[in-house]
mmCIF file of C-alpha atoms in Angstrom:
data_model
loop_
_atom_site.group_PDB
_atom_site.id
_atom_site.type_symbol
_atom_site.label_atom_id
_atom_site.label_comp_id
_atom_site.label_asym_id
_atom_site.label_seq_id
_atom_site.Cartn_x
_atom_site.Cartn_y
_atom_site.Cartn_z
ATOM 1 C CA UNK A 326 28.572 9.905 -6.014
ATOM 2 C CA UNK A 327 28.342 7.777 -2.876
ATOM 3 C CA UNK A 328 25.284 9.709 -1.664
ATOM 4 C CA UNK A 329 23.519 9.363 -5.028
ATOM 5 C CA UNK A 330 24.233 5.610 -5.153
ATOM 6 C CA UNK A 331 22.882 5.158 -1.633
ATOM 7 C CA UNK A 332 19.774 7.161 -2.523
ATOM 8 C CA UNK A 333 19.097 4.923 -5.522
ATOM 9 C CA UNK A 334 19.659 1.870 -3.314
ATOM 10 C CA UNK A 335 17.066 3.168 -0.850
ATOM 11 C CA UNK A 336 14.568 3.758 -3.648
ATOM 12 C CA UNK A 337 15.002 0.125 -4.755
ATOM 13 C CA UNK A 338 14.446 -0.963 -1.149
ATOM 14 C CA UNK A 339 11.256 1.113 -0.950
ATOM 15 C CA UNK A 340 9.883 -0.609 -4.077
ATOM 16 C CA UNK A 341 10.757 -4.097 -2.790
ATOM 17 C CA UNK A 342 9.323 -3.193 0.623
ATOM 18 C CA UNK A 343 6.026 -2.051 -0.923
ATOM 19 C CA UNK A 344 5.681 -5.249 -2.989
ATOM 20 C CA UNK A 345 6.392 -7.334 0.095
ATOM 21 C CA UNK A 346 3.723 -5.553 2.172
ATOM 22 C CA UNK A 347 1.224 -6.100 -0.640
ATOM 23 C CA UNK A 348 2.026 -9.826 -0.794
ATOM 24 C CA UNK A 349 1.764 -10.217 2.987
ATOM 25 C CA UNK A 350 -1.679 -8.651 2.898
ATOM 26 C CA UNK A 351 -2.732 -10.953 0.053
ATOM 27 C CA UNK A 352 -1.510 -13.935 2.068
ATOM 28 C CA UNK A 353 -3.559 -12.819 5.069
ATOM 29 C CA UNK A 354 -6.823 -12.433 3.200
ATOM 30 C CA UNK A 355 -6.382 -15.315 0.715
ATOM 31 C CA UNK A 356 -4.147 -17.691 2.741
ATOM 32 C CA UNK A 357 -1.669 -17.755 -0.131
ATOM 33 C CA UNK A 358 1.482 -19.466 1.092
ATOM 34 C CA UNK A 359 3.304 -18.729 -2.154
ATOM 35 C CA UNK A 360 2.697 -15.010 -1.667
ATOM 36 C CA UNK A 361 3.952 -15.352 1.919
ATOM 37 C CA UNK A 362 7.166 -17.036 0.788
ATOM 38 C CA UNK A 363 7.842 -14.449 -1.928
ATOM 39 C CA UNK A 364 7.125 -11.619 0.544
ATOM 40 C CA UNK A 365 9.537 -13.164 3.056
ATOM 41 C CA UNK A 366 12.346 -13.426 0.507
ATOM 42 C CA UNK A 367 11.771 -9.868 -0.727
ATOM 43 C CA UNK A 368 11.958 -8.646 2.865
ATOM 44 C CA UNK A 369 15.108 -10.692 3.338
ATOM 45 C CA UNK A 370 16.685 -8.941 0.348
ATOM 46 C CA UNK A 371 15.676 -5.557 1.801
ATOM 47 C CA UNK A 372 17.156 -6.580 5.168
ATOM 48 C CA UNK A 373 20.457 -7.578 3.534
ATOM 49 C CA UNK A 374 20.606 -4.270 1.651
ATOM 50 C CA UNK A 375 19.755 -2.319 4.805
ATOM 51 C CA UNK A 376 22.408 -4.185 6.778
ATOM 52 C CA UNK A 377 25.057 -3.533 4.120
ATOM 53 C CA UNK A 378 24.186 0.165 4.106
ATOM 54 C CA UNK A 379 24.274 0.209 7.928
ATOM 55 C CA UNK A 380 27.791 -1.220 8.041
ATOM 56 C CA UNK A 381 28.978 1.052 5.222
ATOM 57 C CA UNK A 382 27.646 4.049 7.102
ATOM 58 C CA UNK A 383 29.301 2.871 10.333
ATOM 59 C CA UNK A 384 32.605 2.355 8.478
ATOM 60 C CA UNK A 385 32.413 5.826 6.949
ATOM 61 C CA UNK A 386 31.461 7.683 10.138
ATOM 62 C CA UNK A 387 33.399 5.509 12.591
ATOM 63 C CA UNK A 388 30.504 5.248 15.043
ATOM 64 C CA UNK A 389 27.181 3.522 15.678
ATOM 65 C CA UNK A 390 24.472 5.439 13.712
ATOM 66 C CA UNK A 391 21.991 6.511 16.402
ATOM 67 C CA UNK A 392 23.240 9.973 17.414
ATOM 68 C CA UNK A 393 20.912 11.973 15.140
ATOM 69 C CA UNK A 394 17.207 11.750 14.363
ATOM 70 C CA UNK A 395 18.047 10.909 10.753
ATOM 71 C CA UNK A 396 20.275 8.005 11.829
ATOM 72 C CA UNK A 397 17.832 6.859 14.508
ATOM 73 C CA UNK A 398 14.973 6.587 12.005
ATOM 74 C CA UNK A 399 17.038 4.286 9.802
ATOM 75 C CA UNK A 400 18.165 2.088 12.693
ATOM 76 C CA UNK A 401 14.573 1.904 13.976
ATOM 77 C CA UNK A 402 13.382 0.767 10.521
ATOM 78 C CA UNK A 403 16.154 -1.855 10.450
ATOM 79 C CA UNK A 404 15.167 -3.203 13.893
ATOM 80 C CA UNK A 405 11.503 -3.398 12.855
ATOM 81 C CA UNK A 406 12.417 -5.325 9.717
ATOM 82 C CA UNK A 407 14.601 -7.710 11.716
ATOM 83 C CA UNK A 408 11.758 -8.348 14.169
ATOM 84 C CA UNK A 409 9.222 -8.897 11.361
ATOM 85 C CA UNK A 410 11.469 -11.519 9.747
ATOM 86 C CA UNK A 411 11.845 -13.249 13.108
ATOM 87 C CA UNK A 412 8.069 -13.174 13.692
ATOM 88 C CA UNK A 413 7.451 -14.591 10.242
ATOM 89 C CA UNK A 414 9.722 -17.562 10.937
ATOM 90 C CA UNK A 415 9.027 -18.229 14.613
ATOM 91 C CA UNK A 416 5.288 -17.470 14.893
ATOM 92 C CA UNK A 417 2.229 -17.604 12.634
ATOM 93 C CA UNK A 418 1.079 -14.019 13.141
ATOM 94 C CA UNK A 419 0.747 -12.860 9.533
ATOM 95 C CA UNK A 420 -1.434 -9.814 10.164
ATOM 96 C CA UNK A 421 0.948 -8.647 12.893
ATOM 97 C CA UNK A 422 3.799 -9.016 10.407
ATOM 98 C CA UNK A 423 1.793 -6.950 7.902
ATOM 99 C CA UNK A 424 1.287 -4.075 10.356
ATOM 100 C CA UNK A 425 4.909 -4.184 11.553
ATOM 101 C CA UNK A 426 6.054 -3.848 7.963
ATOM 102 C CA UNK A 427 3.646 -0.984 7.252
ATOM 103 C CA UNK A 428 5.335 0.879 10.130
ATOM 104 C CA UNK A 429 8.778 -0.127 8.853
ATOM 105 C CA UNK A 430 7.891 0.986 5.329
ATOM 106 C CA UNK A 431 6.710 4.345 6.682
ATOM 107 C CA UNK A 432 9.989 5.053 8.435
ATOM 108 C CA UNK A 433 12.033 3.831 5.484
ATOM 109 C CA UNK A 434 10.128 6.294 3.283
ATOM 110 C CA UNK A 435 10.763 9.093 5.788
ATOM 111 C CA UNK A 436 14.467 8.271 5.828
ATOM 112 C CA UNK A 437 14.781 7.882 2.050
ATOM 113 C CA UNK A 438 12.946 11.051 1.066
ATOM 114 C CA UNK A 439 13.943 13.331 3.930
ATOM 115 C CA UNK A 440 15.510 16.585 2.680
ATOM 116 C CA UNK A 441 18.609 16.052 4.840
ATOM 117 C CA UNK A 442 19.402 13.045 2.657
ATOM 118 C CA UNK A 443 20.133 15.315 -0.296
ATOM 119 C CA UNK A 444 23.304 17.376 -0.345
ATOM 120 C CA UNK A 445 22.007 19.985 -2.792
ATOM 121 C CA UNK A 446 18.764 21.826 -3.401
ATOM 122 C CA UNK A 447 18.482 20.270 -6.872
ATOM 123 C CA UNK A 448 18.874 16.789 -5.435
ATOM 124 C CA UNK A 449 16.219 17.506 -2.817
ATOM 125 C CA UNK A 450 13.792 18.717 -5.469
ATOM 126 C CA UNK A 451 14.460 15.618 -7.557
ATOM 127 C CA UNK A 452 13.773 13.354 -4.577
ATOM 128 C CA UNK A 453 10.516 15.152 -3.827
ATOM 129 C CA UNK A 454 9.448 14.788 -7.466
ATOM 130 C CA UNK A 455 10.230 11.069 -7.357
ATOM 131 C CA UNK A 456 8.326 10.668 -4.092
ATOM 132 C CA UNK A 457 5.295 12.419 -5.587
ATOM 133 C CA UNK A 458 5.561 10.236 -8.698
ATOM 134 C CA UNK A 459 5.562 7.020 -6.640
ATOM 135 C CA UNK A 460 2.638 8.291 -4.540
ATOM 136 C CA UNK A 461 0.532 9.101 -7.604
ATOM 137 C CA UNK A 462 1.439 5.861 -9.388
ATOM 138 C CA UNK A 463 0.474 3.697 -6.416
ATOM 139 C CA UNK A 464 -2.787 5.608 -5.978
ATOM 140 C CA UNK A 465 -3.676 5.111 -9.647
ATOM 141 C CA UNK A 466 -2.908 1.376 -9.406
ATOM 142 C CA UNK A 467 -5.149 1.074 -6.335
ATOM 143 C CA UNK A 468 -7.950 2.980 -8.087
ATOM 144 C CA UNK A 469 -7.606 0.685 -11.098
ATOM 145 C CA UNK A 470 -7.898 -2.384 -8.859
ATOM 146 C CA UNK A 471 -11.029 -0.954 -7.210
ATOM 147 C CA UNK A 472 -12.481 -0.155 -10.643
ATOM 148 C CA UNK A 473 -12.103 -3.703 -11.954
ATOM 149 C CA UNK A 474 -13.408 -5.007 -8.632
ATOM 150 C CA UNK A 475 -16.660 -3.083 -8.969
ATOM 151 C CA UNK A 476 -17.106 -4.482 -12.494
ATOM 152 C CA UNK A 477 -17.054 -7.961 -10.955
ATOM 153 C CA UNK A 478 -19.598 -6.830 -8.356
ATOM 154 C CA UNK A 479 -21.918 -5.349 -10.994
ATOM 155 C CA UNK A 480 -21.729 -8.570 -12.991
ATOM 156 C CA UNK A 481 -22.451 -10.441 -9.768
ATOM 157 C CA UNK A 482 -25.600 -8.384 -9.177
ATOM 158 C CA UNK A 483 -26.684 -8.864 -12.806
ATOM 159 C CA UNK A 484 -26.125 -12.621 -12.657
ATOM 160 C CA UNK A 485 -27.895 -12.805 -9.294
ATOM 161 C CA UNK A 486 -30.941 -11.025 -10.724
ATOM 162 C CA UNK A 487 -31.069 -13.264 -13.801
ATOM 163 C CA UNK A 488 -30.909 -16.365 -11.631
ATOM 164 C CA UNK A 489 -33.624 -15.050 -9.310
ATOM 165 C CA UNK A 490 -35.872 -14.374 -12.300
ATOM 166 C CA UNK A 491 -34.976 -17.819 -13.701
ATOM 167 C CA UNK A 492 -33.962 -16.331 -17.018
ATOM 168 C CA UNK A 493 -31.828 -19.159 -18.287
ATOM 169 C CA UNK A 494 -30.075 -18.602 -21.562
ATOM 170 C CA UNK A 495 -27.026 -17.262 -23.309
ATOM 171 C CA UNK A 496 -26.657 -14.255 -20.993
ATOM 172 C CA UNK A 497 -26.126 -16.448 -17.940
ATOM 173 C CA UNK A 498 -23.718 -18.685 -19.842
ATOM 174 C CA UNK A 499 -21.584 -15.729 -20.908
ATOM 175 C CA UNK A 500 -21.339 -14.404 -17.334
ATOM 176 C CA UNK A 501 -19.203 -16.577 -15.084
ATOM 177 C CA UNK A 502 -20.630 -18.112 -11.900
ATOM 178 C CA UNK A 503 -21.323 -16.055 -8.784
ATOM 179 C CA UNK A 504 -18.513 -17.549 -6.701
ATOM 180 C CA UNK A 505 -15.832 -16.574 -9.234
ATOM 181 C CA UNK A 506 -17.253 -13.067 -9.601
ATOM 182 C CA UNK A 507 -17.237 -12.503 -5.856
ATOM 183 C CA UNK A 508 -13.736 -13.961 -5.503
ATOM 184 C CA UNK A 509 -12.455 -11.641 -8.247
ATOM 185 C CA UNK A 510 -13.881 -8.542 -6.586
ATOM 186 C CA UNK A 511 -12.467 -9.508 -3.187
ATOM 187 C CA UNK A 512 -8.985 -10.273 -4.554
ATOM 188 C CA UNK A 513 -8.809 -6.946 -6.386
ATOM 189 C CA UNK A 514 -9.937 -5.008 -3.321
ATOM 190 C CA UNK A 515 -7.336 -6.932 -1.320
ATOM 191 C CA UNK A 516 -4.728 -5.587 -3.753
ATOM 192 C CA UNK A 517 -6.122 -2.054 -3.920
ATOM 193 C CA UNK A 518 -6.398 -1.546 -0.141
ATOM 194 C CA UNK A 519 -2.702 -1.938 0.794
ATOM 195 C CA UNK A 520 -1.661 -0.069 -2.364
ATOM 196 C CA UNK A 521 -3.841 2.893 -1.329
ATOM 197 C CA UNK A 522 -2.517 2.671 2.229
ATOM 198 C CA UNK A 523 1.110 2.827 1.056
ATOM 199 C CA UNK A 524 0.247 5.628 -1.363
ATOM 200 C CA UNK A 525 -1.263 7.702 1.450
ATOM 201 C CA UNK A 526 1.809 7.114 3.619
ATOM 202 C CA UNK A 527 4.040 8.475 0.850
ATOM 203 C CA UNK A 528 1.605 11.303 0.098
ATOM 204 C CA UNK A 529 1.618 12.445 3.721
ATOM 205 C CA UNK A 530 5.424 12.307 3.716
ATOM 206 C CA UNK A 531 5.533 14.473 0.570
ATOM 207 C CA UNK A 532 3.043 16.980 2.002
ATOM 208 C CA UNK A 533 4.926 17.347 5.292
ATOM 209 C CA UNK A 534 8.231 17.957 3.518
ATOM 210 C CA UNK A 535 7.048 20.021 0.542
ATOM 211 C CA UNK A 536 4.213 22.191 1.880
ATOM 212 C CA UNK A 537 4.625 25.049 4.374
ATOM 213 C CA UNK A 538 1.584 23.827 6.301
ATOM 214 C CA UNK A 539 -0.443 20.651 5.921
ATOM 215 C CA UNK A 540 -4.199 21.198 6.101
ATOM 216 C CA UNK A 541 -5.291 17.862 7.505
ATOM 217 C CA UNK A 542 -8.932 18.863 7.105
ATOM 218 C CA UNK A 543 -8.403 19.418 3.363
ATOM 219 C CA UNK A 544 -11.176 17.583 1.534
ATOM 220 C CA UNK A 545 -8.741 15.540 -0.558
ATOM 221 C CA UNK A 546 -6.744 14.319 2.432
ATOM 222 C CA UNK A 547 -9.753 13.543 4.610
ATOM 223 C CA UNK A 548 -11.598 12.017 1.642
ATOM 224 C CA UNK A 549 -8.699 9.702 0.814
ATOM 225 C CA UNK A 550 -8.434 8.421 4.381
ATOM 226 C CA UNK A 551 -12.224 7.993 4.502
ATOM 227 C CA UNK A 552 -12.018 5.994 1.269
ATOM 228 C CA UNK A 553 -9.335 3.790 2.822
ATOM 229 C CA UNK A 554 -11.593 3.217 5.821
ATOM 230 C CA UNK A 555 -14.555 2.294 3.592
ATOM 231 C CA UNK A 556 -12.583 -0.364 1.736
ATOM 232 C CA UNK A 557 -11.199 -1.506 5.081
ATOM 233 C CA UNK A 558 -14.801 -2.062 6.212
ATOM 234 C CA UNK A 559 -15.431 -4.059 3.011
ATOM 235 C CA UNK A 560 -12.546 -6.385 3.816
ATOM 236 C CA UNK A 561 -13.610 -6.615 7.464
ATOM 237 C CA UNK A 562 -17.130 -7.572 6.466
ATOM 238 C CA UNK A 563 -15.774 -10.250 4.131
ATOM 239 C CA UNK A 564 -13.029 -11.748 6.292
ATOM 240 C CA UNK A 565 -13.932 -10.600 9.794
ATOM 241 C CA UNK A 566 -17.648 -11.305 9.707
ATOM 242 C CA UNK A 567 -17.674 -13.784 6.821
ATOM 243 C CA UNK A 568 -20.286 -11.859 4.828
ATOM 244 C CA UNK A 569 -20.726 -12.589 1.144
ATOM 245 C CA UNK A 570 -23.250 -12.415 -1.658
ATOM 246 C CA UNK A 571 -25.493 -9.595 -2.762
ATOM 247 C CA UNK A 572 -24.982 -7.345 0.269
ATOM 248 C CA UNK A 573 -21.202 -7.389 -0.176
ATOM 249 C CA UNK A 574 -21.515 -6.636 -3.898
ATOM 250 C CA UNK A 575 -23.825 -3.696 -3.150
ATOM 251 C CA UNK A 576 -21.391 -2.388 -0.533
ATOM 252 C CA UNK A 577 -18.587 -2.564 -3.089
ATOM 253 C CA UNK A 578 -20.673 -0.556 -5.557
ATOM 254 C CA UNK A 579 -21.314 2.121 -2.900
ATOM 255 C CA UNK A 580 -17.596 2.166 -2.037
ATOM 256 C CA UNK A 581 -16.731 2.755 -5.675
ATOM 257 C CA UNK A 582 -19.247 5.602 -5.785
ATOM 258 C CA UNK A 583 -17.346 7.197 -2.894
ATOM 259 C CA UNK A 584 -14.116 6.651 -4.849
ATOM 260 C CA UNK A 585 -15.537 8.544 -7.839
ATOM 261 C CA UNK A 586 -16.619 11.424 -5.608
ATOM 262 C CA UNK A 587 -13.155 11.606 -4.073
ATOM 263 C CA UNK A 588 -11.464 11.288 -7.469
ATOM 264 C CA UNK A 589 -13.544 13.883 -9.335
ATOM 265 C CA UNK A 590 -14.864 16.276 -6.717
ATOM 266 C CA UNK A 591 -12.172 16.059 -4.043
ATOM 267 C CA UNK A 592 -9.353 17.199 -6.316
ATOM 268 C CA UNK A 593 -11.341 20.207 -7.529
ATOM 269 C CA UNK A 594 -12.204 21.398 -4.022
ATOM 270 C CA UNK A 595 -8.778 20.700 -2.518
ATOM 271 C CA UNK A 596 -6.759 23.768 -1.570
ATOM 272 C CA UNK A 597 -3.480 22.269 -2.866
ATOM 273 C CA UNK A 598 -4.100 18.852 -4.408
ATOM 274 C CA UNK A 599 -4.152 19.675 -8.089
ATOM 275 C CA UNK A 600 -3.493 16.076 -9.125
ATOM 276 C CA UNK A 601 -6.414 13.785 -9.784
ATOM 277 C CA UNK A 602 -5.413 11.149 -7.253
#
C-alpha cells in the first residue's frame, strides 16, 4: 500500500513538473512574469513533495538514500530541483532554469517509471501503460498546438496577400490584423515545443524499459527528434534572430508539412511504433 501511494505521489509530481517546465518556457519566450510565478510555485510544491518522500524513505530504510542507482537518481533529481529554485530566486537566468528543470524532469520520470519501483509484474505493466499514455497524450497536445499555429500562419499569408493587392473589403475585416495572427502562431508553437520535448523524453524512457532493443535510427524516433529541431529553429529565428512576417509564416507552414509526414508516414514505416504519435 505504501509503495502504491508513493507511486501515485510521483505521478502527481511528474504532472506538476511538466506544467512548470511549460510555463517557464512560455515566460522565456513571452516574458510572462505571471507564468514565471506560477511555475515557481508549482516547482516549490514538487520540491516539498520530493523532500517529504526523501525523509519518509530515510526513516523507513534508516540511511541516507544514495547507495543504489535507483536512490541516487532520485537524490540527483532533488538536488537539481533545489538548485533551480535557488537560481530562480537569486539570478535572472530563466532559460538556464528551463534547461535545468528539463534534466530534472527526465530523471524524475526515470525514477518514477523504472521497473524496480514496482514490486510485482502487474504493477510494472500498469506503470508502463501509464507512461505510454502520458507520452501519447502530451504528443497529441503538442501536435494540436502546432496545428492551430499553422492556421494562424495561413491566415497571416492570406491577409498579407490581400493587403499587398490592396483588396480592401469584408474579407480583410473578418481576418484579424497581422500582428495578432503572428503572435498567436508564435505562442502556440511556444506551447507545442516544450510539450513535444517532454513527450519525447517519456517516450524514450518507455522504449528503453519496454523494448528489448531500441532502434535509434527508426524512422519514427529520428523523425520526431527532427521535428523537434525544426520547431526549435522556428523559435530561434523568432526570438534569437528577431525574424517575423511572411518568411516566418512560410517556415511554420513548411514545419507543419514535416509534422504531417512524421504523423502519417513515420508511424507506418516504423518497425515498432504502431501508435500515430
